[in-house]
Amino acid sequence: MELVTLRDLLPRAKKERYAVGAFNFNGYEDAAGILAGAEEARSPVIMMASQGACQYIGVYEAAGLVQGMAKRAKVPVCLHLDHATDYDLIKEAVKAGFSSVMVDASAKPYEDNIRESAAIVRFARDYNCSVEAELGKVGGKEEHIVVEDRSATFTDPAEVPRYVEETGIDALAIAFGSVHGFYKSEPKLDFERLAAILKLTDCPLVLHGGTGIPIADIQRCITMGLAKVNVGTELKAAFANTIRKMCAEVSPDEFDPRKFLKPVKAVCAAIVKEKLTAFGSAGKA
Ligand code: G3H
Ligand code: ZN
């Protein structure tokens, strides 16, 4: 199958009140695990490479890897560039065949955020690539983007309609209490804010910082109309912990890297299957 875009996935999810899971990968093993989990759940899936992952793997290499996986996949796969602040890298990813990108101009003033996100939308359109952008600032640390608690700003509902209209984006990342990385204290989502934003726009909304939020809270957001949920740190930790475990378990005489790496796929698949089932997208492929 060819890669699909957010436009192919999110409007339907919003209408039918489920969310499509979006998962960060950093190499072959976790990427294969994400797809295996989605296939087990018979769910569409969004595979995300962050700007850092693209710099590590290579933009064309990441595109080639996931395009290759998608060819024989039994479920729709979207390949999404996550939290990109480098516009040259975004353009390279679009040209390389990513079916979706996130332009993150959330640290910029409102007018600049609109102008720069709109320019990416215009560029991506010619390649049938969808675009997500962010309004407000999600707190925590997402690789090169660090937002201290005092600088995190919730999305102002009043700013949403003009932002969506003038950028022409396909999905909107909003800040309403979730945080990137592990939570230092109990996450507190602002459901009223989410409700207010949902009333003001038809644009599918995205929850960032999915790791560590109680599933019941995520499900409440989805029932209200949230359409995409991002999960990264939980998979990263599972990847690292599995390698640590295998290094302790495998004989010191072993030198086949696959002996250490193979279990990562199953561990990631189990997490992804569980999330997709909780998000209501199992069986929607
Ligand atoms: O864009 C990526 C996600 O928002 C990941 O957040 O690492 O806290 O799960 P997380
Ligand atoms: Zn994020």
PDB file of N, CA, C and O in Angstrom, residues 44-73:
ATOM      1  N   PRO A  44      -5.334   1.559  11.507  1.00  0.00           N
ATOM      2  CA  PRO A  44      -4.401   2.464  10.826  1.00  0.00           C
ATOM      3  C   PRO A  44      -3.379   2.983  11.830  1.00  0.00           C
ATOM      4  O   PRO A  44      -3.655   2.980  13.040  1.00  0.00           O
ATOM      5  N   VAL A  45      -2.247   3.442  11.336  1.00  0.00           N
ATOM      6  CA  VAL A  45      -1.210   3.899  12.269  1.00  0.00           C
ATOM      7  C   VAL A  45      -0.411   5.038  11.649  1.00  0.00           C
ATOM      8  O   VAL A  45      -0.265   5.116  10.426  1.00  0.00           O
ATOM      9  N   ILE A  46       0.072   5.927  12.522  1.00  0.00           N
ATOM     10  CA  ILE A  46       0.941   7.025  12.090  1.00  0.00           C
ATOM     11  C   ILE A  46       2.322   6.751  12.675  1.00  0.00           C
ATOM     12  O   ILE A  46       2.482   6.670  13.896  1.00  0.00           O
ATOM     13  N   MET A  47       3.300   6.557  11.791  1.00  0.00           N
ATOM     14  CA  MET A  47       4.669   6.317  12.244  1.00  0.00           C
ATOM     15  C   MET A  47       5.425   7.641  12.154  1.00  0.00           C
ATOM     16  O   MET A  47       5.473   8.256  11.092  1.00  0.00           O
ATOM     17  N   MET A  48       5.979   8.055  13.288  1.00  0.00           N
ATOM     18  CA  MET A  48       6.579   9.396  13.344  1.00  0.00           C
ATOM     19  C   MET A  48       8.090   9.320  13.526  1.00  0.00           C
ATOM     20  O   MET A  48       8.600   8.625  14.414  1.00  0.00           O
ATOM     21  N   ALA A  49       8.791  10.095  12.687  1.00  0.00           N
ATOM     22  CA  ALA A  49      10.219  10.314  12.882  1.00  0.00           C
ATOM     23  C   ALA A  49      10.376  11.769  13.297  1.00  0.00           C
ATOM     24  O   ALA A  49       9.896  12.678  12.615  1.00  0.00           O
ATOM     25  N   SER A  50      10.995  11.989  14.441  1.00  0.00           N
ATOM     26  CA  SER A  50      11.236  13.368  14.887  1.00  0.00           C
ATOM     27  C   SER A  50      12.363  13.957  14.046  1.00  0.00           C
ATOM     28  O   SER A  50      13.042  13.239  13.291  1.00  0.00           O
ATOM     29  N   GLN A  51      12.581  15.249  14.228  1.00  0.00           N
ATOM     30  CA  GLN A  51      13.698  15.900  13.540  1.00  0.00           C
ATOM     31  C   GLN A  51      15.017  15.199  13.918  1.00  0.00           C
ATOM     32  O   GLN A  51      15.855  14.924  13.053  1.00  0.00           O
ATOM     33  N   GLY A  52      15.161  14.884  15.211  1.00  0.00           N
ATOM     34  CA  GLY A  52      16.376  14.205  15.683  1.00  0.00           C
ATOM     35  C   GLY A  52      16.500  12.807  15.080  1.00  0.00           C
ATOM     36  O   GLY A  52      17.603  12.386  14.718  1.00  0.00           O
ATOM     37  N   ALA A  53      15.374  12.100  14.980  1.00  0.00           N
ATOM     38  CA  ALA A  53      15.413  10.749  14.399  1.00  0.00           C
ATOM     39  C   ALA A  53      15.805  10.825  12.930  1.00  0.00           C
ATOM     40  O   ALA A  53      16.553   9.980  12.430  1.00  0.00           O
ATOM     41  N   CYS A  54      15.320  11.856  12.245  1.00  0.00           N
ATOM     42  CA  CYS A  54      15.671  12.028  10.830  1.00  0.00           C
ATOM     43  C   CYS A  54      17.153  12.336  10.674  1.00  0.00           C
ATOM     44  O   CYS A  54      17.804  11.868   9.744  1.00  0.00           O
ATOM     45  N   GLN A  55      17.673  13.144  11.608  1.00  0.00           N
ATOM     46  CA  GLN A  55      19.107  13.454  11.519  1.00  0.00           C
ATOM     47  C   GLN A  55      19.930  12.203  11.805  1.00  0.00           C
ATOM     48  O   GLN A  55      20.993  11.994  11.238  1.00  0.00           O
ATOM     49  N   TYR A  56      19.406  11.331  12.672  1.00  0.00           N
ATOM     50  CA  TYR A  56      20.120  10.104  13.049  1.00  0.00           C
ATOM     51  C   TYR A  56      20.037   9.040  11.942  1.00  0.00           C
ATOM     52  O   TYR A  56      21.042   8.469  11.531  1.00  0.00           O
ATOM     53  N   ILE A  57      18.809   8.811  11.460  1.00  0.00           N
ATOM     54  CA  ILE A  57      18.612   7.741  10.464  1.00  0.00           C
ATOM     55  C   ILE A  57      18.952   8.240   9.057  1.00  0.00           C
ATOM     56  O   ILE A  57      19.470   7.508   8.224  1.00  0.00           O
ATOM     57  N   GLY A  58      18.623   9.499   8.804  1.00  0.00           N
ATOM     58  CA  GLY A  58      18.685  10.072   7.452  1.00  0.00           C
ATOM     59  C   GLY A  58      17.250  10.219   6.951  1.00  0.00           C
ATOM     60  O   GLY A  58      16.432   9.317   7.153  1.00  0.00           O
ATOM     61  N   VAL A  59      16.953  11.345   6.319  1.00  0.00           N
ATOM     62  CA  VAL A  59      15.582  11.607   5.869  1.00  0.00           C
ATOM     63  C   VAL A  59      15.175  10.602   4.790  1.00  0.00           C
ATOM     64  O   VAL A  59      14.107   9.978   4.871  1.00  0.00           O
ATOM     65  N   TYR A  60      16.016  10.435   3.790  1.00  0.00           N
ATOM     66  CA  TYR A  60      15.685   9.507   2.700  1.00  0.00           C
ATOM     67  C   TYR A  60      15.672   8.063   3.199  1.00  0.00           C
ATOM     68  O   TYR A  60      14.863   7.245   2.762  1.00  0.00           O
ATOM     69  N   GLU A  61      16.559   7.774   4.136  1.00  0.00           N
ATOM     70  CA  GLU A  61      16.634   6.419   4.696  1.00  0.00           C
ATOM     71  C   GLU A  61      15.364   6.102   5.498  1.00  0.00           C
ATOM     72  O   GLU A  61      14.810   5.005   5.390  1.00  0.00           O
ATOM     73  N   ALA A  62      14.901   7.089   6.304  1.00  0.00           N
ATOM     74  CA  ALA A  62      13.666   6.873   7.091  1.00  0.00           C
ATOM     75  C   ALA A  62      12.479   6.703   6.151  1.00  0.00           C
ATOM     76  O   ALA A  62      11.620   5.833   6.356  1.00  0.00           O
ATOM     77  N   ALA A  63      12.433   7.538   5.109  1.00  0.00           N
ATOM     78  CA  ALA A  63      11.330   7.440   4.145  1.00  0.00           C
ATOM     79  C   ALA A  63      11.356   6.082   3.450  1.00  0.00           C
ATOM     80  O   ALA A  63      10.327   5.411   3.330  1.00  0.00           O
ATOM     81  N   GLY A  64      12.557   5.659   3.026  1.00  0.00           N
ATOM     82  CA  GLY A  64      12.680   4.376   2.331  1.00  0.00           C
ATOM     83  C   GLY A  64      12.285   3.208   3.213  1.00  0.00           C
ATOM     84  O   GLY A  64      11.591   2.284   2.777  1.00  0.00           O
ATOM     85  N   LEU A  65      12.693   3.277   4.478  1.00  0.00           N
ATOM     86  CA  LEU A  65      12.374   2.198   5.422  1.00  0.00           C
ATOM     87  C   LEU A  65      10.860   2.029   5.561  1.00  0.00           C
ATOM     88  O   LEU A  65      10.314   0.929   5.419  1.00  0.00           O
ATOM     89  N   VAL A  66      10.180   3.141   5.821  1.00  0.00           N
ATOM     90  CA  VAL A  66       8.732   3.036   6.095  1.00  0.00           C
ATOM     91  C   VAL A  66       7.937   2.811   4.803  1.00  0.00           C
ATOM     92  O   VAL A  66       6.949   2.064   4.806  1.00  0.00           O
ATOM     93  N   GLN A  67       8.381   3.412   3.708  1.00  0.00           N
ATOM     94  CA  GLN A  67       7.701   3.122   2.430  1.00  0.00           C
ATOM     95  C   GLN A  67       7.792   1.626   2.125  1.00  0.00           C
ATOM     96  O   GLN A  67       6.827   1.012   1.687  1.00  0.00           O
ATOM     97  N   GLY A  68       8.947   1.066   2.371  1.00  0.00           N
ATOM     98  CA  GLY A  68       9.145  -0.372   2.144  1.00  0.00           C
ATOM     99  C   GLY A  68       8.235  -1.205   3.026  1.00  0.00           C
ATOM    100  O   GLY A  68       7.617  -2.167   2.580  1.00  0.00           O
ATOM    101  N   MET A  69       8.142  -0.815   4.301  1.00  0.00           N
ATOM    102  CA  MET A  69       7.274  -1.551   5.237  1.00  0.00           C
ATOM    103  C   MET A  69       5.812  -1.439   4.828  1.00  0.00           C
ATOM    104  O   MET A  69       5.044  -2.402   4.905  1.00  0.00           O
ATOM    105  N   ALA A  70       5.435  -0.227   4.391  1.00  0.00           N
ATOM    106  CA  ALA A  70       4.030   0.034   4.055  1.00  0.00           C
ATOM    107  C   ALA A  70       3.581  -0.771   2.834  1.00  0.00           C
ATOM    108  O   ALA A  70       2.413  -1.135   2.715  1.00  0.00           O
ATOM    109  N   LYS A  71       4.519  -1.036   1.932  1.00  0.00           N
ATOM    110  CA  LYS A  71       4.185  -1.756   0.689  1.00  0.00           C
ATOM    111  C   LYS A  71       3.436  -3.050   0.967  1.00  0.00           C
ATOM    112  O   LYS A  71       2.490  -3.398   0.285  1.00  0.00           O
ATOM    113  N   ARG A  72       3.920  -3.779   1.997  1.00  0.00           N
ATOM    114  CA  ARG A  72       3.299  -5.074   2.266  1.00  0.00           C
ATOM    115  C   ARG A  72       2.424  -5.035   3.521  1.00  0.00           C
ATOM    116  O   ARG A  72       1.971  -6.067   4.013  1.00  0.00           O
ATOM    117  N   ALA A  73       2.201  -3.838   4.051  1.00  0.00           N
ATOM    118  CA  ALA A  73       1.423  -3.737   5.296  1.00  0.00           C
ATOM    119  C   ALA A  73      -0.046  -4.073   5.049  1.00  0.00           C
ATOM    120  O   ALA A  73      -0.576  -3.829   3.970  1.00  0.00           O
TER     121      ALA A  73
END
